[in-house]
Amino acid sequence: MTRIPPIAIIIPHGGYAVPEELAGIHALEPFDLFFEADSCARDIFRLADGLCERFETDISRVFMDVDRPPMDLPPRTADGVIKIETPTGRSVYPEGVFPDEIAIANMLRRYYFPFHTAIEKAVSSKRVRLILDCHTMMPVGPEHSVDAGSPRPLFSVQNLSGGAGGGDRTAPDRLAEALLENLQKSFGAETGTVAKRFTLNAPVFPTYTAGRYGTGRVPVLRLSVSRALFLTDRYFNYERMKVDAARLDAIRARLESAITRFMEKNLQPGGKF
């Protein structure tokens, strides 16, 4: 019998692709799409099939952000499901250009709703016991972030949904602390920040995904990994926009080891965390 993995890994911001509906009308270059995404998230969180079930999208977050409510649209917000600016403040579209209602409706139908329908199906089937909402983060908070200008940790675990006062709790503190402890065991020798290297709920990122799925039966932890681990002169070729594959594989292997230890210690006999 095939073993059903108890952990769902969600990678909402790992894509670089431009939707067909927006081909030729946006103002961004491939370089922008790489850096405005959660660069290399799909590489380092490509964990063993027996450990996790993955939910990811090819589409860049700057065009269709599946980690935002579906009706968060301009002018109500500039950082919603459809964006006017990137996280670093670059204009997504030339002046006077913006996708029309038909294009937006098509993108929601093709990319947004299927992403969440697949997650909801897995959760409702009761095969998923824990969700990890996985991201890579810039080493310093960008212009429009909750921690703009501040150095970030190498690893951040979050069990809050974000928003005023930090939001709702999406998983017990003991699970968040246990995951952080196992990350420290795997990555304790890493440097690359002047901030505290391993943090819990610091900063607290806005996360629609964790709030949507983590306030019910299934606990959700957000895991953010600093790009300072791989977007450096040592590991990244800026001209080719290529990251050292061996470095990414090494990070992936250590993440897998940390999450495996975490699962083995915290997955209870009844199948719950």
Coordinates of N, CA and C in Angstrom, one line a residue, residues 29-243:
E29 N 11.0 42.5 -16.3 CA 11.9 41.7 -17.0 C 12.1 40.4 -16.3
P30 N 12.7 39.4 -17.0 CA 12.9 38.1 -16.3 C 13.7 38.2 -15.0
F31 N 14.6 39.2 -14.9 CA 15.4 39.5 -13.7 C 14.4 39.9 -12.6
D32 N 13.5 40.7 -12.9 CA 12.5 41.2 -11.9 C 11.6 40.0 -11.4
L33 N 11.2 39.2 -12.3 CA 10.3 38.1 -12.0 C 11.1 37.1 -11.0
F34 N 12.3 36.9 -11.3 CA 13.1 36.0 -10.4 C 13.2 36.6 -9.0
F35 N 13.6 37.8 -8.9 CA 13.9 38.4 -7.6 C 12.6 38.8 -6.8
E36 N 11.5 39.0 -7.5 CA 10.2 39.4 -6.8 C 9.5 38.1 -6.4
A37 N 9.9 37.0 -6.9 CA 9.3 35.7 -6.5 C 10.0 35.2 -5.2
D38 N 9.5 34.2 -4.6 CA 10.2 33.5 -3.5 C 11.2 32.6 -4.3
S39 N 12.3 33.3 -4.6 CA 13.3 32.6 -5.5 C 13.8 31.3 -4.9
C40 N 13.8 30.3 -5.8 CA 14.3 28.9 -5.5 C 13.5 28.2 -4.4
A41 N 12.3 28.7 -4.1 CA 11.5 28.0 -3.1 C 11.1 26.6 -3.6
R42 N 10.8 26.5 -4.9 CA 10.4 25.2 -5.4 C 11.5 24.2 -5.5
D43 N 12.8 24.7 -5.4 CA 13.9 23.8 -5.4 C 14.2 23.3 -4.0
I44 N 14.2 24.2 -3.0 CA 14.6 23.8 -1.7 C 13.5 23.1 -0.9
F45 N 12.3 23.3 -1.3 CA 11.2 22.6 -0.7 C 10.7 21.4 -1.5
R46 N 11.5 20.9 -2.4 CA 11.1 19.8 -3.2 C 11.5 18.5 -2.4
L47 N 10.7 18.2 -1.4 CA 11.0 17.2 -0.4 C 10.5 15.8 -0.9
A48 N 10.9 14.8 -0.3 CA 10.5 13.4 -0.7 C 9.0 13.2 -0.7
D49 N 8.5 12.5 -1.8 CA 7.1 12.3 -1.9 C 6.5 11.6 -0.7
G50 N 7.2 10.7 -0.1 CA 6.7 10.0 1.0 C 6.6 10.8 2.3
L51 N 7.2 12.0 2.3 CA 7.1 12.9 3.4 C 6.0 13.9 3.3
C52 N 5.8 14.4 2.1 CA 4.9 15.5 1.9 C 4.2 15.5 0.6
E53 N 3.1 16.2 0.5 CA 2.3 16.4 -0.7 C 2.4 17.9 -1.0
R54 N 2.8 18.3 -2.2 CA 3.1 19.6 -2.6 C 2.0 20.3 -3.4
F55 N 1.8 21.6 -3.1 CA 0.8 22.4 -3.8 C 1.6 23.7 -4.2
E56 N 1.7 23.9 -5.5 CA 2.5 25.0 -6.0 C 1.9 25.6 -7.3
T57 N 2.4 26.7 -7.7 CA 2.0 27.3 -8.9 C 3.1 27.9 -9.7
D58 N 3.0 27.8 -11.1 CA 4.0 28.3 -11.9 C 4.0 29.8 -12.1
I59 N 2.8 30.4 -11.8 CA 2.5 31.8 -12.1 C 3.2 32.7 -11.1
S60 N 3.8 33.8 -11.5 CA 4.5 34.7 -10.6 C 3.4 35.4 -9.7
R61 N 3.8 35.6 -8.5 CA 3.0 36.3 -7.5 C 2.6 37.7 -7.9
V62 N 3.5 38.4 -8.7 CA 3.2 39.8 -9.0 C 2.0 39.9 -10.0
F63 N 1.6 38.8 -10.6 CA 0.5 38.8 -11.5 C -0.7 38.1 -10.9
M64 N -0.5 37.1 -10.1 CA -1.7 36.4 -9.5 C -1.1 35.8 -8.2
D65 N -1.5 36.4 -7.1 CA -1.0 36.1 -5.8 C -2.0 35.2 -5.1
V66 N -1.8 33.9 -5.1 CA -2.7 32.9 -4.5 C -2.7 33.0 -2.9
D67 N -1.8 33.8 -2.4 CA -1.7 33.9 -0.9 C -2.4 35.2 -0.5
R68 N -3.4 35.6 -1.2 CA -4.2 36.8 -0.9 C -5.7 36.4 -1.1
P69 N -6.6 37.1 -0.5 CA -8.1 36.8 -0.7 C -8.4 37.1 -2.2
P70 N -9.3 36.4 -2.8 CA -9.6 36.5 -4.2 C -10.2 37.9 -4.6
M71 N -10.8 38.6 -3.6 CA -11.5 39.8 -4.0 C -10.6 41.0 -3.5
D72 N -9.4 40.8 -3.1 CA -8.5 41.9 -2.8 C -7.9 42.5 -4.0
L73 N -8.5 43.4 -4.6 CA -8.2 44.0 -5.9 C -8.0 45.5 -5.8
P74 N -7.1 46.1 -6.7 CA -7.0 47.5 -6.7 C -8.4 48.1 -7.1
P75 N -8.7 49.3 -6.7 CA -7.9 50.2 -5.8 C -8.0 50.0 -4.4
R76 N -8.8 48.9 -4.0 CA -8.9 48.6 -2.6 C -7.6 48.3 -1.9
T77 N -6.7 47.6 -2.6 CA -5.4 47.4 -2.1 C -4.4 47.2 -3.2
A78 N -3.2 47.6 -3.0 CA -2.1 47.5 -4.0 C -1.3 46.2 -3.9
D79 N -1.6 45.5 -2.8 CA -0.8 44.2 -2.5 C -1.8 43.1 -2.3
G80 N -2.8 43.0 -3.3 CA -3.8 41.9 -3.2 C -3.5 40.8 -4.2
V81 N -4.5 40.2 -4.6 CA -4.4 39.0 -5.5 C -3.9 39.5 -6.9
I82 N -4.2 40.7 -7.3 CA -3.7 41.4 -8.5 C -2.9 42.6 -8.0
K83 N -1.7 42.8 -8.4 CA -0.8 43.9 -7.8 C -0.6 45.0 -8.9
I84 N -0.4 46.2 -8.3 CA 0.0 47.3 -9.1 C 1.6 47.5 -9.0
E85 N 2.1 47.2 -7.8 CA 3.5 47.3 -7.6 C 4.1 45.9 -7.0
T86 N 5.3 45.7 -7.3 CA 6.0 44.5 -6.7 C 6.4 44.8 -5.3
P87 N 6.8 43.7 -4.5 CA 7.2 43.9 -3.1 C 8.3 45.0 -2.9
T88 N 9.1 45.2 -4.0 CA 10.2 46.2 -3.8 C 9.8 47.5 -4.4
G89 N 8.6 47.7 -4.8 CA 8.1 49.0 -5.3 C 8.1 49.3 -6.8
R90 N 8.4 48.3 -7.6 CA 8.5 48.5 -9.0 C 7.0 48.4 -9.6
S91 N 6.8 49.2 -10.6 CA 5.5 49.1 -11.3 C 5.3 47.9 -12.1
V92 N 4.2 47.1 -11.9 CA 4.0 45.9 -12.6 C 3.6 46.2 -14.1
Y93 N 2.9 47.3 -14.3 CA 2.4 47.6 -15.6 C 2.9 49.0 -16.0
P94 N 3.0 49.3 -17.3 CA 3.3 50.6 -17.8 C 2.2 51.6 -17.4
E95 N 2.5 52.9 -17.4 CA 1.5 53.9 -17.0 C 0.2 53.8 -17.8
G96 N -0.9 53.7 -17.2 CA -2.2 53.7 -18.0 C -2.6 52.3 -18.4
V97 N -1.8 51.3 -18.0 CA -2.2 49.9 -18.4 C -2.5 49.1 -17.2
F98 N -3.6 48.3 -17.3 CA -4.0 47.4 -16.2 C -4.9 46.4 -16.8
P99 N -4.8 45.1 -16.4 CA -5.7 44.1 -17.0 C -7.2 44.4 -16.7
D100 N -8.0 44.1 -17.7 CA -9.5 44.4 -17.6 C -10.1 43.3 -16.8
E101 N -11.4 43.5 -16.5 CA -12.2 42.6 -15.7 C -12.2 41.2 -16.3
I102 N -12.3 41.0 -17.6 CA -12.3 39.7 -18.2 C -11.0 39.0 -18.0
A103 N -9.9 39.7 -18.2 CA -8.6 39.0 -17.9 C -8.5 38.6 -16.5
I104 N -8.9 39.5 -15.6 CA -8.8 39.1 -14.1 C -9.6 37.9 -13.8
A105 N -10.9 37.9 -14.3 CA -11.8 36.8 -14.1 C -11.2 35.5 -14.6
N106 N -10.6 35.6 -15.8 CA -10.0 34.4 -16.4 C -8.8 33.9 -15.6
M107 N -8.0 34.8 -15.1 CA -6.8 34.4 -14.3 C -7.3 33.7 -13.0
L108 N -8.3 34.3 -12.3 CA -8.8 33.7 -11.1 C -9.3 32.3 -11.4
R109 N -10.0 32.1 -12.5 CA -10.6 30.8 -12.8 C -9.5 29.8 -13.2
R110 N -8.5 30.2 -13.9 CA -7.5 29.3 -14.4 C -6.4 29.0 -13.3
Y111 N -6.0 30.0 -12.5 CA -4.9 29.8 -11.7 C -5.2 29.8 -10.2
Y112 N -6.0 30.7 -9.8 CA -6.3 30.9 -8.3 C -7.2 29.8 -7.7
F113 N -8.4 29.7 -8.3 CA -9.3 28.8 -7.7 C -8.9 27.3 -7.7
P114 N -8.3 26.8 -8.8 CA -7.8 25.4 -8.8 C -6.8 25.2 -7.8
F115 N -5.9 26.2 -7.5 CA -4.9 26.0 -6.5 C -5.5 25.7 -5.1
H116 N -6.5 26.5 -4.8 CA -7.1 26.4 -3.5 C -8.1 25.2 -3.4
T117 N -8.7 24.9 -4.6 CA -9.6 23.7 -4.6 C -8.8 22.4 -4.3
A118 N -7.6 22.3 -4.9 CA -6.8 21.2 -4.6 C -6.4 21.0 -3.1
I119 N -6.1 22.1 -2.5 CA -5.7 22.1 -1.1 C -6.9 21.7 -0.3
E120 N -8.1 22.3 -0.6 CA -9.3 22.0 0.2 C -9.7 20.6 0.1
K121 N -9.5 20.0 -1.1 CA -9.8 18.6 -1.3 C -8.9 17.7 -0.4
A122 N -7.6 18.0 -0.4 CA -6.7 17.3 0.5 C -7.0 17.4 1.9
V123 N -7.4 18.6 2.4 CA -7.7 18.8 3.8 C -9.0 18.1 4.1
S124 N -10.0 18.2 3.3 CA -11.3 17.6 3.6 C -11.3 16.1 3.5
S125 N -10.3 15.5 2.8 CA -10.1 14.0 2.8 C -9.5 13.5 4.1
K126 N -9.1 14.4 4.9 CA -8.5 14.1 6.2 C -7.1 13.3 6.1
R127 N -6.5 13.3 4.9 CA -5.2 12.7 4.8 C -4.1 13.6 5.2
V128 N -4.4 15.0 5.2 CA -3.4 15.9 5.5 C -3.5 16.2 7.0
R129 N -2.4 16.1 7.8 CA -2.4 16.3 9.2 C -1.7 17.6 9.6
L130 N -0.9 18.2 8.7 CA -0.2 19.4 9.0 C 0.1 20.1 7.7
I131 N 0.0 21.4 7.7 CA 0.3 22.2 6.5 C 1.5 23.1 6.8
L132 N 2.5 23.0 5.9 CA 3.7 24.0 6.0 C 3.5 25.0 4.8
D133 N 3.4 26.2 5.2 CA 3.2 27.3 4.2 C 4.7 27.8 3.9
C134 N 5.3 27.5 2.8 CA 6.7 27.6 2.6 C 7.1 28.8 1.7
H135 N 8.1 29.5 2.2 CA 8.5 30.7 1.5 C 10.0 30.9 1.6
T136 N 10.6 31.6 0.6 CA 11.9 32.2 0.8 C 11.8 33.7 0.9
M137 N 12.6 34.3 1.7 CA 12.5 35.7 2.0 C 13.8 36.5 1.7
M138 N 13.6 37.8 1.3 CA 14.7 38.7 1.1 C 15.5 38.8 2.5
P139 N 16.8 39.0 2.4 CA 17.6 39.1 3.7 C 17.2 40.3 4.5
V140 N 16.8 41.4 3.8 CA 16.3 42.6 4.5 C 14.9 42.9 4.0
G141 N 14.1 43.4 4.9 CA 12.7 43.6 4.6 C 12.6 44.7 3.5
P142 N 11.9 44.4 2.4 CA 11.7 45.4 1.3 C 10.8 46.5 1.6
E143 N 10.6 47.4 0.7 CA 10.0 48.7 1.0 C 8.6 48.6 1.5
H144 N 7.8 47.7 1.0 CA 6.4 47.6 1.4 C 6.1 46.5 2.4
S145 N 7.1 45.9 3.1 CA 6.9 44.8 4.0 C 6.7 45.3 5.4
V146 N 6.3 44.4 6.3 CA 6.0 44.7 7.7 C 7.3 45.1 8.4
D147 N 8.4 44.7 7.9 CA 9.7 44.9 8.6 C 10.7 45.7 7.6
A148 N 10.2 46.6 6.9 CA 10.9 47.3 5.9 C 12.3 47.8 6.4
G149 N 13.4 47.5 5.8 CA 14.7 48.0 6.1 C 15.4 47.2 7.2
S150 N 14.7 46.2 7.8 CA 15.3 45.5 8.9 C 15.9 44.2 8.5
P151 N 17.1 43.8 9.0 CA 17.7 42.5 8.7 C 16.8 41.4 9.2
R152 N 16.7 40.4 8.4 CA 15.8 39.2 8.7 C 16.6 38.0 9.2
P153 N 15.9 37.1 9.9 CA 16.6 35.9 10.3 C 16.9 35.0 9.2
L154 N 17.6 33.9 9.4 CA 17.8 32.9 8.4 C 16.6 32.0 8.2
F155 N 16.0 31.8 9.4 CA 14.8 30.9 9.4 C 13.7 31.5 10.3
S156 N 12.5 31.6 9.8 CA 11.4 32.1 10.7 C 10.3 31.2 10.6
V157 N 9.8 30.8 11.7 CA 8.6 29.9 11.8 C 7.4 30.8 12.4
Q158 N 6.3 30.7 11.8 CA 5.2 31.6 12.2 C 3.9 30.7 12.4
N159 N 3.2 30.9 13.6 CA 2.0 30.2 13.8 C 0.9 31.2 14.1
L160 N 0.9 32.4 13.4 CA -0.1 33.4 13.5 C -0.5 33.8 12.1
S161 N -1.8 34.2 11.9 CA -2.3 34.4 10.6 C -1.9 35.8 10.0
G162 N -1.3 36.7 10.9 CA -1.0 38.0 10.5 C -2.1 39.0 10.7
G163 N -1.9 40.2 10.4 CA -2.9 41.2 10.6 C -2.8 41.9 12.0
A164 N -3.8 42.6 12.4 CA -3.7 43.4 13.6 C -3.5 42.5 14.8
G165 N -2.5 42.8 15.6 CA -2.2 42.0 16.8 C -1.6 40.7 16.5
G166 N -1.2 40.4 15.3 CA -0.6 39.2 14.9 C -1.6 38.2 14.3
G167 N -2.9 38.4 14.6 CA -3.9 37.6 14.0 C -4.2 36.3 14.8
D168 N -4.9 35.4 14.3 CA -5.3 34.2 15.0 C -4.1 33.2 15.0
R169 N -4.1 32.3 16.0 CA -3.1 31.2 16.1 C -3.5 30.1 15.1
T170 N -2.6 29.7 14.3 CA -2.8 28.7 13.3 C -2.3 27.3 13.6
A171 N -1.5 27.2 14.7 CA -1.0 25.9 15.2 C -0.5 26.1 16.6
P172 N -0.4 25.1 17.4 CA 0.0 25.2 18.8 C 1.5 25.7 18.8
D173 N 1.8 26.4 19.9 CA 3.2 26.9 20.0 C 4.2 25.8 20.1
R174 N 3.8 24.7 20.7 CA 4.7 23.5 20.8 C 5.2 23.0 19.5
L175 N 4.3 23.0 18.5 CA 4.7 22.6 17.1 C 5.6 23.6 16.5
A176 N 5.3 24.9 16.6 CA 6.2 25.9 16.0 C 7.6 25.9 16.7
E177 N 7.6 25.7 18.0 CA 8.9 25.6 18.7 C 9.7 24.4 18.3
A178 N 9.0 23.3 18.1 CA 9.6 22.0 17.8 C 10.2 22.1 16.4
L179 N 9.5 22.7 15.4 CA 10.0 22.8 14.1 C 11.3 23.7 14.1
L180 N 11.2 24.8 14.8 CA 12.4 25.7 14.9 C 13.6 25.0 15.5
E181 N 13.3 24.2 16.5 CA 14.4 23.5 17.2 C 15.1 22.6 16.2
N182 N 14.3 21.9 15.4 CA 14.9 21.0 14.4 C 15.6 21.7 13.3
L183 N 15.2 22.9 12.9 CA 15.9 23.7 11.9 C 17.2 24.1 12.5
Q184 N 17.3 24.5 13.7 CA 18.5 24.9 14.4 C 19.5 23.7 14.4
K185 N 19.1 22.5 14.6 CA 19.9 21.4 14.6 C 20.5 21.2 13.2
S186 N 19.8 21.4 12.1 CA 20.3 21.2 10.8 C 21.1 22.3 10.2
F187 N 20.8 23.6 10.7 CA 21.4 24.7 10.1 C 22.2 25.6 11.1
G188 N 22.5 25.1 12.2 CA 23.1 25.9 13.3 C 24.4 26.5 12.9
A189 N 25.1 25.9 12.0 CA 26.4 26.5 11.6 C 26.3 27.6 10.6
E190 N 25.2 27.8 10.0 CA 25.0 28.8 9.0 C 25.0 30.2 9.5
T191 N 25.6 31.2 8.8 CA 25.6 32.6 9.1 C 25.0 33.3 8.0
G192 N 25.1 34.6 7.9 CA 24.5 35.4 6.8 C 23.6 36.4 7.2
T193 N 23.5 36.7 8.5 CA 22.6 37.8 9.0 C 23.1 38.4 10.3
V194 N 22.9 39.7 10.5 CA 23.3 40.3 11.7 C 22.1 40.2 12.7
A195 N 21.0 39.7 12.3 CA 19.8 39.5 13.1 C 19.9 38.2 13.8
K196 N 19.0 37.9 14.7 CA 18.8 36.6 15.3 C 18.6 35.6 14.2
R197 N 19.2 34.5 14.2 CA 19.2 33.6 13.0 C 17.9 32.7 13.0
F198 N 17.3 32.4 14.1 CA 16.2 31.5 14.1 C 15.1 32.2 15.0
T199 N 13.9 32.5 14.4 CA 13.0 33.3 15.2 C 11.6 32.6 15.1
L200 N 10.8 32.9 16.1 CA 9.4 32.5 16.1 C 8.5 33.8 16.0
N201 N 7.7 33.9 15.0 CA 6.8 35.0 14.8 C 7.5 36.4 14.9
A202 N 8.7 36.4 14.2 CA 9.4 37.7 14.1 C 10.2 37.7 12.8
P203 N 9.7 38.4 11.8 CA 8.5 39.2 11.8 C 7.2 38.3 11.6
V204 N 6.0 38.9 11.8 CA 4.8 38.2 11.5 C 4.3 38.7 10.1
F205 N 4.4 37.8 9.1 CA 4.0 38.1 7.7 C 2.5 38.0 7.5
P206 N 1.9 38.8 6.7 CA 0.5 38.6 6.3 C 0.4 37.3 5.5
T207 N -0.5 36.4 5.9 CA -0.6 35.1 5.2 C -2.0 34.6 5.1
Y208 N -2.6 34.9 4.0 CA -4.0 34.4 3.8 C -4.1 32.9 3.8
T209 N -3.1 32.2 3.3 CA -3.2 30.7 3.3 C -3.2 30.2 4.7
A210 N -2.4 30.6 5.6 CA -2.4 30.1 6.9 C -3.7 30.4 7.6
G211 N -4.2 31.6 7.4 CA -5.5 32.0 8.1 C -6.6 31.2 7.5
R212 N -6.6 30.9 6.3 CA -7.7 30.2 5.6 C -7.8 28.7 6.1
Y213 N -6.6 28.1 6.2 CA -6.6 26.7 6.5 C -6.2 26.3 7.9
G214 N -5.6 27.3 8.6 CA -5.0 27.0 9.9 C -5.9 27.2 11.1
T215 N -7.1 27.8 10.9 CA -7.9 28.0 12.1 C -9.0 27.0 12.3
G216 N -8.9 25.9 11.5 CA -9.8 24.7 11.7 C -9.1 23.5 12.2
R217 N -9.3 22.4 11.6 CA -8.8 21.1 12.1 C -7.3 20.9 11.9
V218 N -6.8 21.4 10.8 CA -5.4 21.1 10.4 C -4.5 22.3 10.9
P219 N -3.5 22.0 11.7 CA -2.5 23.1 12.0 C -1.7 23.6 10.8
V220 N -1.4 24.9 10.8 CA -0.6 25.4 9.7 C 0.6 26.2 10.3
L221 N 1.8 25.9 9.8 CA 3.0 26.7 10.2 C 3.6 27.3 8.9
R222 N 3.9 28.6 9.0 CA 4.6 29.2 7.9 C 6.1 29.1 8.2
L223 N 6.8 28.7 7.2 CA 8.3 28.5 7.2 C 8.9 29.4 6.2
S224 N 9.7 30.4 6.6 CA 10.4 31.3 5.7 C 11.9 31.1 5.9
V225 N 12.5 30.9 4.7 CA 14.0 30.7 4.6 C 14.6 31.9 3.9
S226 N 15.7 32.4 4.5 CA 16.3 33.6 3.9 C 17.1 33.2 2.7
R227 N 17.0 34.1 1.7 CA 17.8 33.9 0.4 C 19.3 34.2 0.6
A228 N 19.6 34.7 1.8 CA 21.0 34.9 2.1 C 21.8 33.6 2.1
L229 N 21.1 32.5 2.2 CA 21.7 31.2 2.2 C 22.2 30.8 0.8
F230 N 21.6 31.4 -0.3 CA 22.0 31.0 -1.6 C 22.1 32.1 -2.6
L231 N 21.5 33.3 -2.4 CA 21.7 34.4 -3.4 C 22.9 35.2 -2.9
T232 N 24.1 34.7 -3.1 CA 25.3 35.4 -2.7 C 26.3 35.3 -3.8
D233 N 27.4 36.0 -3.7 CA 28.4 36.0 -4.8 C 29.0 34.6 -4.9
R234 N 29.0 33.9 -3.8 CA 29.6 32.5 -3.9 C 28.7 31.5 -4.6
Y235 N 27.4 31.7 -4.5 CA 26.5 30.6 -5.0 C 25.6 31.1 -6.2
F236 N 25.6 32.4 -6.5 CA 24.7 32.9 -7.5 C 25.4 33.6 -8.6
N237 N 25.1 33.2 -9.9 CA 25.6 33.9 -11.1 C 24.6 34.9 -11.6
Y238 N 24.9 36.2 -11.4 CA 23.9 37.2 -11.7 C 23.7 37.3 -13.2
E239 N 24.7 37.1 -14.0 CA 24.5 37.3 -15.5 C 23.6 36.2 -16.0
R240 N 23.8 35.0 -15.5 CA 22.9 33.8 -16.0 C 21.7 33.6 -15.1
M241 N 21.6 34.3 -14.0 CA 20.5 34.1 -13.1 C 20.4 32.6 -12.7
K242 N 21.5 32.1 -12.3 CA 21.6 30.7 -11.9 C 22.2 30.5 -10.5
V243 N 21.5 29.7 -9.7 CA 22.0 29.4 -8.4 C 22.7 28.1 -8.4

